[in-house]
């Protein structure tokens, strides 16, 4: 669907749901994923509808993914880094229960 206007050499590789994706210098995580043909970044928590970036500037929150084990990361605002592990975010964020230390 999208293609780069000026392709450049890869600056690194991230892993998206087990798939290696090369990215260019200056790419956000969302840019790298879109350029690689990824169309589903998360599932809506209510009806599981697939969602993908809309605004690409941090306003709409449609690009939420899990990055290196952290949920609710805005892929459009986070620079791609070599070795990142990114996953589709499924449903609502999971909040870990706190232990009772008493």
Coordinates of N, CA, C and O in Angstrom, one line a residue:
X1 N 0.8 -1.2 0.0 CA 0.0 0.0 0.0 C 0.9 1.3 0.0 O 0.6 2.2 -0.8
X2 N 1.9 1.3 0.9 CA 2.8 2.4 0.9 C 4.1 2.0 0.3 O 4.5 0.9 0.4
X3 N 4.8 3.0 -0.3 CA 6.2 2.7 -0.7 C 7.0 4.0 -0.3 O 6.5 5.1 -0.3
X4 N 8.3 3.7 -0.1 CA 9.2 4.9 0.2 C 9.5 5.7 -1.0 O 9.7 5.1 -2.1
X5 N 9.5 7.0 -0.9 CA 9.9 7.9 -2.0 C 11.4 7.8 -2.3 O 11.8 7.7 -3.4
X6 N 12.2 7.8 -1.2 CA 13.6 7.7 -1.4 C 14.1 6.5 -0.5 O 14.5 6.8 0.7
X7 N 14.2 5.3 -1.0 CA 14.7 4.2 -0.2 C 16.2 4.5 0.2 O 17.0 5.1 -0.5
X8 N 16.5 4.1 1.4 CA 17.9 4.2 1.9 C 18.3 2.9 2.6 O 17.5 2.0 2.8
X9 N 19.6 2.7 2.8 CA 20.1 1.5 3.4 C 19.4 1.3 4.8 O 19.1 2.3 5.5
X10 N 19.3 0.1 5.2 CA 18.7 -0.2 6.5 C 19.6 0.2 7.6 O 20.8 0.1 7.5
X11 N 19.0 0.8 8.7 CA 19.8 1.3 9.8 C 19.7 0.3 11.0 O 20.5 0.4 11.9
X12 N 18.8 -0.7 10.8 CA 18.7 -1.7 11.9 C 17.5 -2.6 11.6 O 16.9 -2.5 10.5
X13 N 17.3 -3.5 12.5 CA 16.2 -4.5 12.4 C 15.4 -4.6 13.7 O 16.0 -4.6 14.7
X14 N 14.1 -4.6 13.6 CA 13.3 -4.8 14.8 C 12.5 -6.1 14.5 O 12.5 -6.6 13.3
X15 N 11.9 -6.7 15.5 CA 11.1 -7.9 15.3 C 9.7 -7.6 15.7 O 9.4 -7.1 16.8
X16 N 8.8 -7.9 14.7 CA 7.4 -7.6 14.9 C 6.6 -9.0 14.9 O 6.6 -9.6 13.8
X17 N 6.1 -9.4 16.0 CA 5.4 -10.7 16.1 C 6.2 -11.8 15.4 O 5.7 -12.6 14.6
X18 N 7.5 -11.9 15.7 CA 8.4 -12.9 15.1 C 8.9 -12.7 13.8 O 9.8 -13.4 13.3
X19 N 8.6 -11.6 13.1 CA 9.0 -11.2 11.8 C 10.1 -10.1 11.9 O 9.8 -9.1 12.4
X20 N 11.2 -10.4 11.2 CA 12.3 -9.3 11.2 C 11.9 -8.3 10.2 O 11.6 -8.6 9.1
X21 N 12.0 -7.0 10.6 CA 11.7 -5.9 9.8 C 12.8 -4.9 9.8 O 13.2 -4.4 10.9
X22 N 13.4 -4.6 8.7 CA 14.5 -3.6 8.6 C 13.8 -2.2 8.5 O 12.7 -2.0 8.0
X23 N 14.6 -1.3 9.1 CA 14.1 0.1 9.1 C 15.2 1.1 8.7 O 16.4 0.7 8.8
X24 N 14.8 2.3 8.3 CA 15.8 3.3 7.9 C 16.0 4.2 9.0 O 15.2 4.4 10.0
X25 N 17.2 4.9 9.0 CA 17.5 5.9 10.0 C 16.3 7.0 10.0 O 15.8 7.4 9.0
X26 N 15.9 7.3 11.2 CA 14.9 8.3 11.4 C 13.5 7.7 11.4 O 12.5 8.5 11.7
X27 N 13.3 6.5 11.2 CA 12.0 5.8 11.2 C 11.4 5.7 12.6 O 12.1 5.4 13.5
X28 N 10.1 6.0 12.7 CA 9.5 5.6 14.0 C 9.1 4.2 13.9 O 9.2 3.6 12.8
X29 N 8.7 3.5 14.9 CA 8.2 2.1 14.9 C 7.1 2.0 13.9 O 7.1 1.1 13.0
X30 N 6.1 3.0 13.9 CA 5.0 2.9 13.0 C 5.4 3.0 11.6 O 4.9 2.3 10.7
X31 N 6.3 3.9 11.3 CA 6.8 4.1 9.9 C 7.4 2.8 9.4 O 7.2 2.4 8.3
X32 N 8.3 2.2 10.2 CA 8.9 0.9 9.8 C 7.9 -0.2 9.6 O 8.0 -0.9 8.6
X33 N 6.9 -0.3 10.4 CA 5.9 -1.3 10.3 C 5.1 -1.1 9.0 O 4.8 -2.0 8.3
X34 N 4.6 0.2 8.8 CA 3.8 0.5 7.6 C 4.6 0.2 6.4 O 4.1 -0.4 5.4
X35 N 5.9 0.6 6.3 CA 6.7 0.4 5.1 C 6.9 -1.1 4.9 O 7.1 -1.5 3.7
X36 N 6.8 -1.9 5.9 CA 6.9 -3.3 5.7 C 5.6 -4.0 5.4 O 5.6 -5.3 5.3
X37 N 4.5 -3.3 5.3 CA 3.3 -3.8 4.9 C 2.4 -4.2 6.1 O 1.3 -4.9 5.9
X38 N 2.8 -3.9 7.3 CA 1.9 -4.3 8.5 C 0.7 -3.4 8.5 O 0.7 -2.2 8.3
X39 N -0.5 -4.1 8.6 CA -1.8 -3.4 8.6 C -2.5 -3.4 9.9 O -3.4 -2.7 10.1
X40 N -2.1 -4.3 10.8 CA -2.8 -4.4 12.1 C -1.8 -4.2 13.2 O -0.9 -5.0 13.4
X41 N -2.0 -3.1 14.0 CA -1.1 -2.8 15.1 C -1.7 -3.3 16.4 O -1.0 -3.6 17.3
X42 N -3.0 -3.2 16.5 CA -3.7 -3.6 17.8 C -5.1 -4.0 17.5 O -5.6 -3.8 16.4
X43 N -5.7 -4.6 18.5 CA -7.1 -5.0 18.4 C -7.9 -4.1 19.3 O -7.5 -3.9 20.5
X44 N -9.0 -3.6 18.9 CA -9.9 -2.8 19.8 C -10.3 -3.6 21.0 O -10.7 -4.8 20.8
X45 N -10.2 -3.1 22.2 CA -10.6 -3.8 23.4 C -12.0 -4.3 23.5 O -12.3 -5.3 24.1
X46 N -12.9 -3.6 22.8 CA -14.3 -3.9 22.9 C -14.8 -5.0 21.9 O -15.4 -5.9 22.3
X47 N -14.4 -4.7 20.7 CA -14.9 -5.7 19.6 C -13.9 -6.4 18.8 O -14.1 -7.1 17.9
X48 N -12.6 -6.2 19.2 CA -11.5 -6.9 18.6 C -11.2 -6.5 17.1 O -10.5 -7.1 16.4
X49 N -11.8 -5.3 16.7 CA -11.6 -4.8 15.4 C -10.1 -4.5 15.2 O -9.5 -3.9 16.1
X50 N -9.5 -4.8 14.1 CA -8.1 -4.4 13.9 C -7.9 -2.9 13.7 O -8.8 -2.3 13.1
X51 N -6.9 -2.4 14.3 CA -6.6 -1.0 14.3 C -5.2 -0.7 13.8 O -4.3 -1.6 13.9
X52 N -5.0 0.5 13.2 CA -3.7 0.9 12.6 C -3.6 2.4 12.8 O -4.5 3.1 13.0
X53 N -2.3 2.9 12.6 CA -2.1 4.3 12.7 C -3.1 5.1 11.9 O -3.4 4.8 10.7
X54 N -3.5 6.3 12.4 CA -4.3 7.2 11.7 C -3.7 8.6 11.5 O -3.5 9.0 10.4
X55 N -3.3 9.2 12.6 CA -2.8 10.5 12.6 C -1.2 10.6 12.4 O -0.7 11.6 11.9
X56 N -0.5 9.6 12.9 CA 0.9 9.6 12.9 C 1.6 10.7 13.6 O 2.7 11.1 13.3
X57 N 0.9 11.3 14.6 CA 1.5 12.4 15.4 C 1.1 12.3 16.9 O 1.2 13.3 17.6
X58 N 0.6 11.2 17.3 CA 0.4 11.0 18.7 C -0.9 11.4 19.3 O -1.1 11.5 20.5
X59 N -1.9 11.8 18.5 CA -3.2 12.3 18.9 C -4.2 11.2 19.0 O -5.0 11.2 20.0
X60 N -4.3 10.3 18.1 CA -5.4 9.3 18.0 C -5.3 8.0 18.8 O -6.2 7.4 19.0
X61 N -4.1 7.6 19.1 CA -3.8 6.4 19.9 C -4.2 5.1 19.2 O -4.4 4.1 19.8
X62 N -4.3 5.2 17.9 CA -4.6 4.0 17.1 C -3.4 3.1 16.9 O -3.5 1.9 16.5
X63 N -2.2 3.6 17.1 CA -1.0 2.9 16.8 C -0.4 2.2 18.0 O 0.8 1.8 18.0
X64 N -1.2 2.0 19.1 CA -0.7 1.3 20.3 C -0.2 -0.1 20.1 O -0.9 -0.9 19.4
X65 N 1.0 -0.4 20.5 CA 1.6 -1.7 20.4 C 2.4 -2.0 21.7 O 2.5 -1.1 22.6
X66 N 2.8 -3.2 21.8 CA 3.7 -3.6 22.9 C 5.1 -3.6 22.4 O 5.4 -4.2 21.4
X67 N 6.0 -2.8 23.1 CA 7.4 -2.7 22.7 C 8.3 -3.2 23.9 O 8.2 -2.6 25.0
X68 N 9.1 -4.2 23.6 CA 10.0 -4.7 24.7 C 9.3 -4.9 26.0 O 9.8 -4.6 27.1
X69 N 8.1 -5.5 25.9 CA 7.3 -5.9 27.1 C 6.5 -4.8 27.7 O 5.8 -5.1 28.7
X70 N 6.5 -3.6 27.1 CA 5.7 -2.5 27.7 C 4.5 -2.3 26.8 O 4.7 -2.0 25.6
X71 N 3.3 -2.4 27.4 CA 2.1 -2.2 26.6 C 1.8 -0.7 26.4 O 2.4 0.2 27.1
X72 N 0.8 -0.4 25.5 CA 0.3 0.9 25.3 C 1.4 1.9 24.8 O 1.4 3.1 25.2
X73 N 2.3 1.5 24.0 CA 3.4 2.3 23.4 C 2.9 2.9 22.1 O 2.4 2.2 21.2
X74 N 3.0 4.2 21.9 CA 2.5 4.8 20.7 C 3.6 4.7 19.6 O 4.7 5.3 19.7
X75 N 3.4 3.8 18.7 CA 4.4 3.4 17.7 C 4.8 4.6 16.8 O 5.9 4.7 16.3
X76 N 3.9 5.6 16.7 CA 4.2 6.7 15.8 C 5.2 7.7 16.4 O 5.8 8.5 15.8
X77 N 5.3 7.6 17.8 CA 6.2 8.6 18.5 C 7.5 8.0 18.9 O 8.4 8.7 19.3
X78 N 7.7 6.7 18.8 CA 8.9 6.0 19.3 C 9.8 5.7 18.2 O 9.4 5.0 17.2
X79 N 11.0 6.2 18.3 CA 12.0 5.9 17.2 C 12.4 4.4 17.2 O 12.5 3.8 18.2
X80 N 12.5 3.9 16.0 CA 12.8 2.5 15.9 C 14.3 2.3 16.3 O 15.1 3.1 16.0
X81 N 14.5 1.2 17.1 CA 15.9 0.9 17.6 C 16.2 -0.5 17.2 O 15.4 -1.4 17.2
X82 N 17.5 -0.8 16.9 CA 17.9 -2.1 16.5 C 17.7 -3.1 17.6 O 18.0 -2.8 18.8
X83 N 17.0 -4.2 17.3 CA 16.8 -5.2 18.3 C 15.5 -5.1 19.1 O 15.2 -6.0 19.9
X84 N 14.7 -4.1 18.8 CA 13.4 -3.9 19.5 C 12.5 -5.1 19.2 O 12.6 -5.7 18.1
X85 N 11.7 -5.5 20.2 CA 10.7 -6.6 20.0 C 9.4 -6.0 20.2 O 9.0 -5.4 21.2
X86 N 8.6 -6.0 19.1 CA 7.3 -5.4 19.0 C 6.2 -6.4 18.8 O 6.4 -7.3 18.0
X87 N 5.1 -6.3 19.5 CA 3.9 -7.2 19.3 C 2.7 -6.4 19.1 O 2.5 -5.3 19.6
X88 N 1.7 -7.0 18.4 CA 0.4 -6.5 18.3 C -0.2 -6.4 19.7 O 0.0 -7.3 20.5
X89 N -0.9 -5.3 20.0 CA -1.5 -5.2 21.3 C -2.9 -5.7 21.2 O -3.7 -5.2 20.4
X90 N -3.2 -6.8 22.0 CA -4.6 -7.4 21.9 C -5.4 -7.0 23.1 O -5.0 -7.2 24.2
X91 N -6.6 -6.4 22.8 CA -7.5 -6.0 23.9 C -7.0 -4.9 24.7 O -6.1 -4.1 24.3
X92 N -7.5 -4.8 25.9 CA -7.1 -3.7 26.8 C -5.8 -4.0 27.5 O -5.4 -5.2 27.6
X93 N -5.1 -3.0 28.0 CA -3.9 -3.1 28.7 C -4.1 -4.0 29.9 O -5.1 -3.9 30.6
X94 N -3.1 -4.8 30.1 CA -3.1 -5.7 31.3 C -2.4 -5.0 32.5 O -1.2 -4.7 32.3
X95 N -3.0 -4.8 33.6 CA -2.3 -4.2 34.7 C -2.0 -5.2 35.7 O -2.9 -6.0 36.2
X96 N -0.7 -5.4 36.0 CA -0.3 -6.5 37.0 C -0.9 -6.2 38.4 O -0.9 -5.0 38.8
X97 N -1.3 -7.3 39.0 CA -1.8 -7.1 40.4 C -0.6 -6.9 41.3 O 0.5 -7.5 41.1
X98 N -0.8 -6.1 42.3 CA 0.2 -5.8 43.3 C 0.2 -6.9 44.4 O -0.9 -7.3 44.8
X99 N 1.3 -7.3 44.8 CA 1.4 -8.3 45.9 C 1.0 -7.7 47.2 O 1.2 -6.5 47.4
X100 N 0.5 -8.5 48.1 CA 0.2 -8.1 49.4 C 1.3 -8.5 50.3 O 1.5 -9.7 50.6
X101 N 2.1 -7.5 50.7 CA 3.4 -7.8 51.5 C 3.1 -7.9 53.0 O 4.1 -8.2 53.7
X102 N 2.0 -7.7 53.5 CA 1.7 -7.7 54.9 C 1.5 -9.1 55.4 O 1.0 -10.0 55.0

